[in-house]
Amino acid sequence: MVLLRRLLQLSVLLIQSGWWRVAPSPTDEGTLRAGHGEHGEPGHQEPHKDSYSTFASEFLESRYLSDDGYPFPTAPPVDPFAKIKVSDCGVTKGCIRYGKPGCDAETCDYFLSYRRIGTDVEYEMSADTDGWVAVGFSSDKKMGGDDVMGCVHDDNGRVRIHHFYNVGQWAKEIKRNPARDEEGIFENNRVTCRFKRPLYVPREETLVDLHLSWYYLFAWGPAIQGSITRHDMDSPPVSDHMISIYKYEDIFMPSTAYQTFNSPLCLLLIVALTFYLLMGTP
């Protein structure tokens, strides 16, 4: 049917371009020259048309038409990396923020989001670093024997997703990488990435099933020639409870600079000092 439609379109174009017109005989041409033209004016002759150029232009134009004769739609511009939406946190995805109160994916020291998409989990990560940012899945809040996904900024300016396994305090890269639909960007001295990985995986030591709950380990640090080095903090932050991908939470964890005034002991000392100053010394 498509071929027949194409042939019909081509036939119409040929007829319109004049290729299938009957050429006038020499006698008819002489009569037109010597006598009156088609419009009754002496010596009038129909202007010559460049049939080939007309046909060629119409044929080339038809190449950009669909089978129904309508122009093909123009592809919309592609956003190289869609910004992370924090307005979705706690609603359509879970988020963990580490840093200054009220920070978002572009201002937190560390940011992570997760959401289920079919049989996959989509993760978004961002950190204030020019090297790498990672999340680990742990059963005991301690580093060692953990499945880790990391986004690494290499010397070519690209951000790639890697799979690691913590052996003690050292992260070993694993060739089997469950990540897909990877994308990342390095901008404003931040490494940001997005990827998916399956909920369920074949039983293996270096991979965990994400349908189970895990403590999340958060880390980031510098990289040398696309290889990660030690994280920036001696004791990287850890979620205070196991995270379930079936529960979309919006968790804020104050960074070290803001933890001092939030600790119960510090508040107690402030209250005691204030009472001492108000009462005065005996």
Tab-separated table of C-alpha atoms in Angstrom:
chain	number	residue	atom	x	y	z
A	1	MET	CA	0.000	0.000	0.000
A	2	VAL	CA	2.832	2.407	0.811
A	3	LEU	CA	4.487	1.697	-2.556
A	4	LEU	CA	1.195	2.232	-4.410
A	5	ARG	CA	0.642	5.528	-2.589
A	6	ARG	CA	4.157	6.649	-3.530
A	7	LEU	CA	3.549	5.765	-7.208
A	8	LEU	CA	0.296	7.747	-7.201
A	9	GLN	CA	2.051	10.757	-5.651
A	10	LEU	CA	4.793	10.514	-8.282
A	11	SER	CA	2.208	10.327	-11.082
A	12	VAL	CA	0.467	13.450	-9.822
A	13	LEU	CA	3.760	15.291	-9.666
A	14	LEU	CA	4.635	14.236	-13.235
A	15	ILE	CA	1.289	15.453	-14.547
A	16	GLN	CA	1.562	18.745	-12.681
A	17	SER	CA	5.093	19.326	-13.930
A	18	GLY	CA	4.059	18.923	-17.581
A	19	TRP	CA	6.107	15.827	-18.349
A	20	TRP	CA	3.034	13.986	-19.567
A	21	ARG	CA	1.659	16.796	-21.769
A	22	VAL	CA	1.283	16.018	-25.494
A	23	ALA	CA	3.866	17.971	-27.489
A	24	PRO	CA	2.326	20.185	-30.216
A	25	SER	CA	2.932	19.186	-33.818
A	26	PRO	CA	5.078	21.428	-36.077
A	27	THR	CA	1.890	22.487	-37.930
A	28	ASP	CA	0.249	23.576	-34.661
A	29	GLU	CA	3.387	25.463	-33.626
A	30	GLY	CA	3.463	27.286	-36.969
A	31	THR	CA	-0.191	28.189	-36.681
A	32	LEU	CA	0.421	29.642	-33.213
A	33	ARG	CA	3.354	31.677	-34.419
A	34	ALA	CA	1.644	32.975	-37.596
A	35	GLY	CA	-1.876	33.388	-36.287
A	36	HIS	CA	-3.475	34.275	-33.044
A	37	GLY	CA	-2.474	32.838	-29.729
A	38	GLU	CA	-4.653	30.949	-27.320
A	39	HIS	CA	-5.948	34.187	-25.840
A	40	GLY	CA	-6.778	35.823	-29.225
A	41	GLU	CA	-3.703	38.078	-29.269
A	42	PRO	CA	-1.502	38.096	-32.365
A	43	GLY	CA	1.673	36.128	-31.948
A	44	HIS	CA	0.959	35.239	-28.282
A	45	GLN	CA	2.643	32.063	-27.117
A	46	GLU	CA	2.425	30.334	-23.738
A	47	PRO	CA	5.572	31.034	-21.727
A	48	HIS	CA	8.019	28.135	-21.618
A	49	LYS	CA	8.184	26.263	-18.320
A	50	ASP	CA	11.211	24.465	-17.010
A	51	SER	CA	9.438	21.156	-16.440
A	52	TYR	CA	12.500	19.410	-15.068
A	53	SER	CA	13.228	22.000	-12.388
A	54	THR	CA	9.550	22.082	-11.391
A	55	PHE	CA	9.396	18.307	-11.080
A	56	ALA	CA	12.719	18.087	-9.240
A	57	SER	CA	11.741	20.674	-6.658
A	58	GLU	CA	8.353	19.059	-6.040
A	59	PHE	CA	9.889	15.595	-5.834
A	60	LEU	CA	12.516	16.716	-3.339
A	61	GLU	CA	9.794	18.421	-1.317
A	62	SER	CA	7.784	15.181	-1.280
A	63	ARG	CA	10.684	13.366	0.376
A	64	TYR	CA	9.950	15.312	3.548
A	65	LEU	CA	6.272	14.383	3.570
A	66	SER	CA	4.688	11.440	5.333
A	67	ASP	CA	2.674	8.779	3.515
A	68	ASP	CA	-0.427	10.907	4.017
A	69	GLY	CA	1.224	13.985	2.542
A	70	TYR	CA	1.812	15.781	5.859
A	71	PRO	CA	5.206	17.132	6.899
A	72	PHE	CA	7.135	14.949	9.307
A	73	PRO	CA	7.218	16.447	12.832
A	74	THR	CA	10.417	18.168	13.869
A	75	ALA	CA	12.171	16.507	16.805
A	76	PRO	CA	12.028	18.661	19.944
A	77	PRO	CA	15.325	19.953	21.357
A	78	VAL	CA	16.977	17.489	23.743
A	79	ASP	CA	17.887	18.691	27.216
A	80	PRO	CA	21.371	17.294	27.925
A	81	PHE	CA	20.505	16.845	31.604
A	82	ALA	CA	17.147	17.602	33.191
A	83	LYS	CA	17.563	19.310	36.542
A	84	ILE	CA	16.656	17.361	39.663
A	85	LYS	CA	13.242	18.383	40.992
A	86	VAL	CA	13.265	18.648	44.777
A	87	SER	CA	9.578	19.581	44.769
A	88	ASP	CA	8.888	15.864	44.162
A	89	CYS	CA	10.709	14.837	47.338
A	90	GLY	CA	8.457	12.939	49.705
A	91	VAL	CA	5.712	12.818	47.077
A	92	THR	CA	6.778	10.867	43.987
A	93	LYS	CA	10.295	10.036	45.120
A	94	GLY	CA	12.347	9.735	48.260
A	95	CYS	CA	15.175	12.179	49.032
A	96	ILE	CA	18.085	12.447	51.442
A	97	ARG	CA	19.769	15.820	51.855
A	98	TYR	CA	22.990	16.442	53.750
A	99	GLY	CA	24.214	19.961	54.382
A	100	LYS	CA	22.751	23.327	55.282
A	101	PRO	CA	19.067	23.415	56.344
A	102	GLY	CA	16.833	24.174	53.386
A	103	CYS	CA	19.414	23.100	50.789
A	104	ASP	CA	18.451	21.422	47.515
A	105	ALA	CA	20.073	19.271	44.825
A	106	GLU	CA	22.283	22.185	43.742
A	107	THR	CA	23.319	23.501	47.153
A	108	CYS	CA	23.468	20.510	49.535
A	109	ASP	CA	26.849	19.018	50.332
A	110	TYR	CA	25.270	15.733	49.230
A	111	PHE	CA	21.902	14.899	47.696
A	112	LEU	CA	20.266	11.590	46.787
A	113	SER	CA	16.829	10.717	45.431
A	114	TYR	CA	15.208	7.385	44.564
A	115	ARG	CA	11.949	6.266	42.962
A	116	ARG	CA	10.506	3.095	41.481
A	117	ILE	CA	9.903	2.918	37.731
A	118	GLY	CA	8.439	-0.460	36.797
A	119	THR	CA	10.983	-3.110	37.746
A	120	ASP	CA	13.766	-0.525	38.148
A	121	VAL	CA	14.825	2.025	40.722
A	122	GLU	CA	15.974	5.412	39.457
A	123	TYR	CA	18.641	7.187	41.489
A	124	GLU	CA	19.759	10.799	41.283
A	125	MET	CA	22.927	11.926	43.045
A	126	SER	CA	24.730	15.205	43.432
A	127	ALA	CA	27.619	16.426	45.575
A	128	ASP	CA	29.821	19.465	46.020
A	129	THR	CA	32.929	17.946	44.455
A	130	ASP	CA	34.840	17.805	41.185
A	131	GLY	CA	35.577	14.083	41.537
A	132	TRP	CA	32.968	11.488	42.466
A	133	VAL	CA	29.763	10.908	44.396
A	134	ALA	CA	28.436	7.537	45.558
A	135	VAL	CA	25.819	5.672	47.563
A	136	GLY	CA	26.378	2.357	49.324
A	137	PHE	CA	23.849	-0.212	50.510
A	138	SER	CA	24.789	-1.629	53.903
A	139	SER	CA	23.234	-3.986	56.400
A	140	ASP	CA	25.104	-2.657	59.451
A	141	LYS	CA	25.902	1.067	58.940
A	142	LYS	CA	29.576	0.202	58.582
A	143	MET	CA	31.799	0.348	55.531
A	144	GLY	CA	32.825	-3.098	54.369
A	145	GLY	CA	31.058	-5.709	52.245
A	146	ASP	CA	28.792	-3.112	50.638
A	147	ASP	CA	27.277	-2.766	47.174
A	148	VAL	CA	28.167	0.746	45.916
A	149	MET	CA	27.077	2.826	42.934
A	150	GLY	CA	29.282	5.794	42.085
A	151	CYS	CA	29.331	8.602	39.519
A	152	VAL	CA	32.851	9.608	38.521
A	153	HIS	CA	33.975	12.752	36.718
A	154	ASP	CA	36.861	11.883	34.391
A	155	ASP	CA	39.559	14.048	32.791
A	156	ASN	CA	37.530	14.376	29.586
A	157	GLY	CA	34.749	16.178	31.419
A	158	ARG	CA	32.344	13.223	31.310
A	159	VAL	CA	30.491	11.713	34.257
A	160	ARG	CA	30.292	7.924	34.165
A	161	ILE	CA	28.463	5.490	36.448
A	162	HIS	CA	30.580	2.763	38.055
A	163	HIS	CA	29.830	-0.219	40.273
A	164	PHE	CA	32.010	-0.870	43.326
A	165	TYR	CA	32.212	-3.284	46.210
A	166	ASN	CA	33.643	-2.194	49.546
A	167	VAL	CA	36.421	-4.459	50.759
A	168	GLY	CA	37.068	-3.072	54.223
A	169	GLN	CA	37.798	0.641	53.736
A	170	TRP	CA	38.701	0.210	50.086
A	171	ALA	CA	36.299	0.335	47.137
A	172	LYS	CA	36.989	-2.250	44.435
A	173	GLU	CA	35.459	-1.623	41.014
A	174	ILE	CA	33.295	-4.474	39.703
A	175	LYS	CA	33.070	-5.116	35.970
A	176	ARG	CA	29.461	-6.190	36.179
A	177	ASN	CA	27.589	-2.902	36.231
A	178	PRO	CA	23.797	-3.062	36.732
A	179	ALA	CA	23.288	0.620	35.836
A	180	ARG	CA	21.417	1.643	32.703
A	181	ASP	CA	19.950	4.823	31.207
A	182	GLU	CA	22.998	6.630	32.533
A	183	GLU	CA	23.447	10.372	32.335
A	184	GLY	CA	25.609	12.814	34.220
A	185	ILE	CA	27.018	16.307	34.226
A	186	PHE	CA	29.793	18.284	35.880
A	187	GLU	CA	28.726	21.873	36.389
A	188	ASN	CA	29.350	24.610	38.981
A	189	ASN	CA	31.904	22.380	40.681
A	190	ARG	CA	29.261	19.694	41.254
A	191	VAL	CA	29.050	16.114	40.034
A	192	THR	CA	25.437	15.194	39.268
A	193	CYS	CA	24.122	11.983	37.742
A	194	ARG	CA	21.021	9.898	37.124
A	195	PHE	CA	20.693	6.172	36.397
A	196	LYS	CA	18.452	3.141	36.834
A	197	ARG	CA	19.180	-0.308	38.148
A	198	PRO	CA	16.945	-3.385	38.544
A	199	LEU	CA	14.998	-4.035	41.705
A	200	TYR	CA	15.819	-7.728	41.587
A	201	VAL	CA	19.173	-9.193	40.590
A	202	PRO	CA	20.560	-12.750	40.509
A	203	ARG	CA	21.987	-13.700	43.875
A	204	GLU	CA	25.536	-12.436	44.036
A	205	GLU	CA	27.791	-11.108	46.783
A	206	THR	CA	28.497	-7.746	45.137
A	207	LEU	CA	24.851	-6.936	44.294
A	208	VAL	CA	21.921	-6.468	46.652
A	209	ASP	CA	18.201	-6.698	46.009
A	210	LEU	CA	16.809	-3.210	46.260
A	211	HIS	CA	13.332	-4.404	47.224
A	212	LEU	CA	14.865	-5.023	50.658
A	213	SER	CA	15.644	-2.208	53.099
A	214	TRP	CA	19.249	-1.075	53.614
A	215	TYR	CA	21.219	1.540	55.449
A	216	TYR	CA	22.460	4.078	52.931
A	217	LEU	CA	26.107	5.184	53.036
A	218	PHE	CA	26.852	8.572	51.476
A	219	ALA	CA	30.296	9.518	50.213
A	220	TRP	CA	32.045	11.868	47.794
A	221	GLY	CA	35.587	12.993	47.106
A	222	PRO	CA	38.256	13.813	44.530
A	223	ALA	CA	39.221	11.711	41.523
A	224	ILE	CA	42.522	11.333	39.680
A	225	GLN	CA	42.349	10.509	35.969
A	226	GLY	CA	38.841	9.096	36.385
A	227	SER	CA	39.749	6.936	39.410
A	228	ILE	CA	38.256	7.626	42.828
A	229	THR	CA	40.402	8.474	45.842
A	230	ARG	CA	39.599	8.573	49.541
A	231	HIS	CA	36.371	10.328	50.458
A	232	ASP	CA	36.488	13.843	51.866
A	233	MET	CA	35.257	12.942	55.363
A	234	ASP	CA	36.773	10.582	57.904
A	235	SER	CA	33.292	9.422	58.883
A	236	PRO	CA	30.909	9.801	55.920
A	237	PRO	CA	27.224	10.249	56.804
A	238	VAL	CA	24.941	7.232	57.104
A	239	SER	CA	21.159	7.087	57.214
A	240	ASP	CA	19.964	6.679	60.798
A	241	HIS	CA	17.490	3.969	59.759
A	242	MET	CA	17.080	1.478	56.930
A	243	ILE	CA	15.695	3.017	53.759
A	244	SER	CA	12.888	1.304	51.854
A	245	ILE	CA	12.357	2.185	48.205
A	246	TYR	CA	8.644	1.597	48.807
A	247	LYS	CA	8.475	4.556	51.186
A	248	TYR	CA	9.128	8.009	49.760
A	249	GLU	CA	10.688	10.017	52.578
A	250	ASP	CA	12.215	13.493	52.528
A	251	ILE	CA	15.092	13.220	54.982
A	252	PHE	CA	17.351	16.060	56.023
A	253	MET	CA	20.688	15.412	57.722
A	254	PRO	CA	22.578	18.497	58.960
A	255	SER	CA	26.241	18.606	58.027
A	256	THR	CA	28.916	18.744	60.711
A	257	ALA	CA	28.887	22.538	60.764
A	258	TYR	CA	25.205	22.523	61.742
A	259	GLN	CA	25.182	19.461	64.004
A	260	THR	CA	26.922	21.224	66.907
A	261	PHE	CA	23.997	23.464	67.802
A	262	ASN	CA	21.479	20.697	67.255
A	263	SER	CA	22.952	18.153	69.634
A	264	PRO	CA	21.125	17.637	72.987
A	265	LEU	CA	24.340	18.099	74.980
A	266	CYS	CA	25.061	21.434	73.327
A	267	LEU	CA	21.522	22.647	73.985
A	268	LEU	CA	21.835	21.621	77.626
A	269	LEU	CA	25.094	23.543	77.976
A	270	ILE	CA	23.523	26.629	76.382
A	271	VAL	CA	20.593	26.470	78.811
A	272	ALA	CA	22.957	26.044	81.766
A	273	LEU	CA	25.142	28.961	80.657
A	274	THR	CA	22.112	31.187	80.121
A	275	PHE	CA	20.768	30.338	83.602
A	276	TYR	CA	24.184	31.043	85.133
A	277	LEU	CA	24.431	34.444	83.458
A	278	LEU	CA	20.893	35.454	84.460
A	279	MET	CA	21.260	34.409	88.081
A	280	GLY	CA	24.740	35.835	88.437
A	281	THR	CA	27.469	34.601	90.717
A	282	PRO	CA	26.875	34.520	94.511
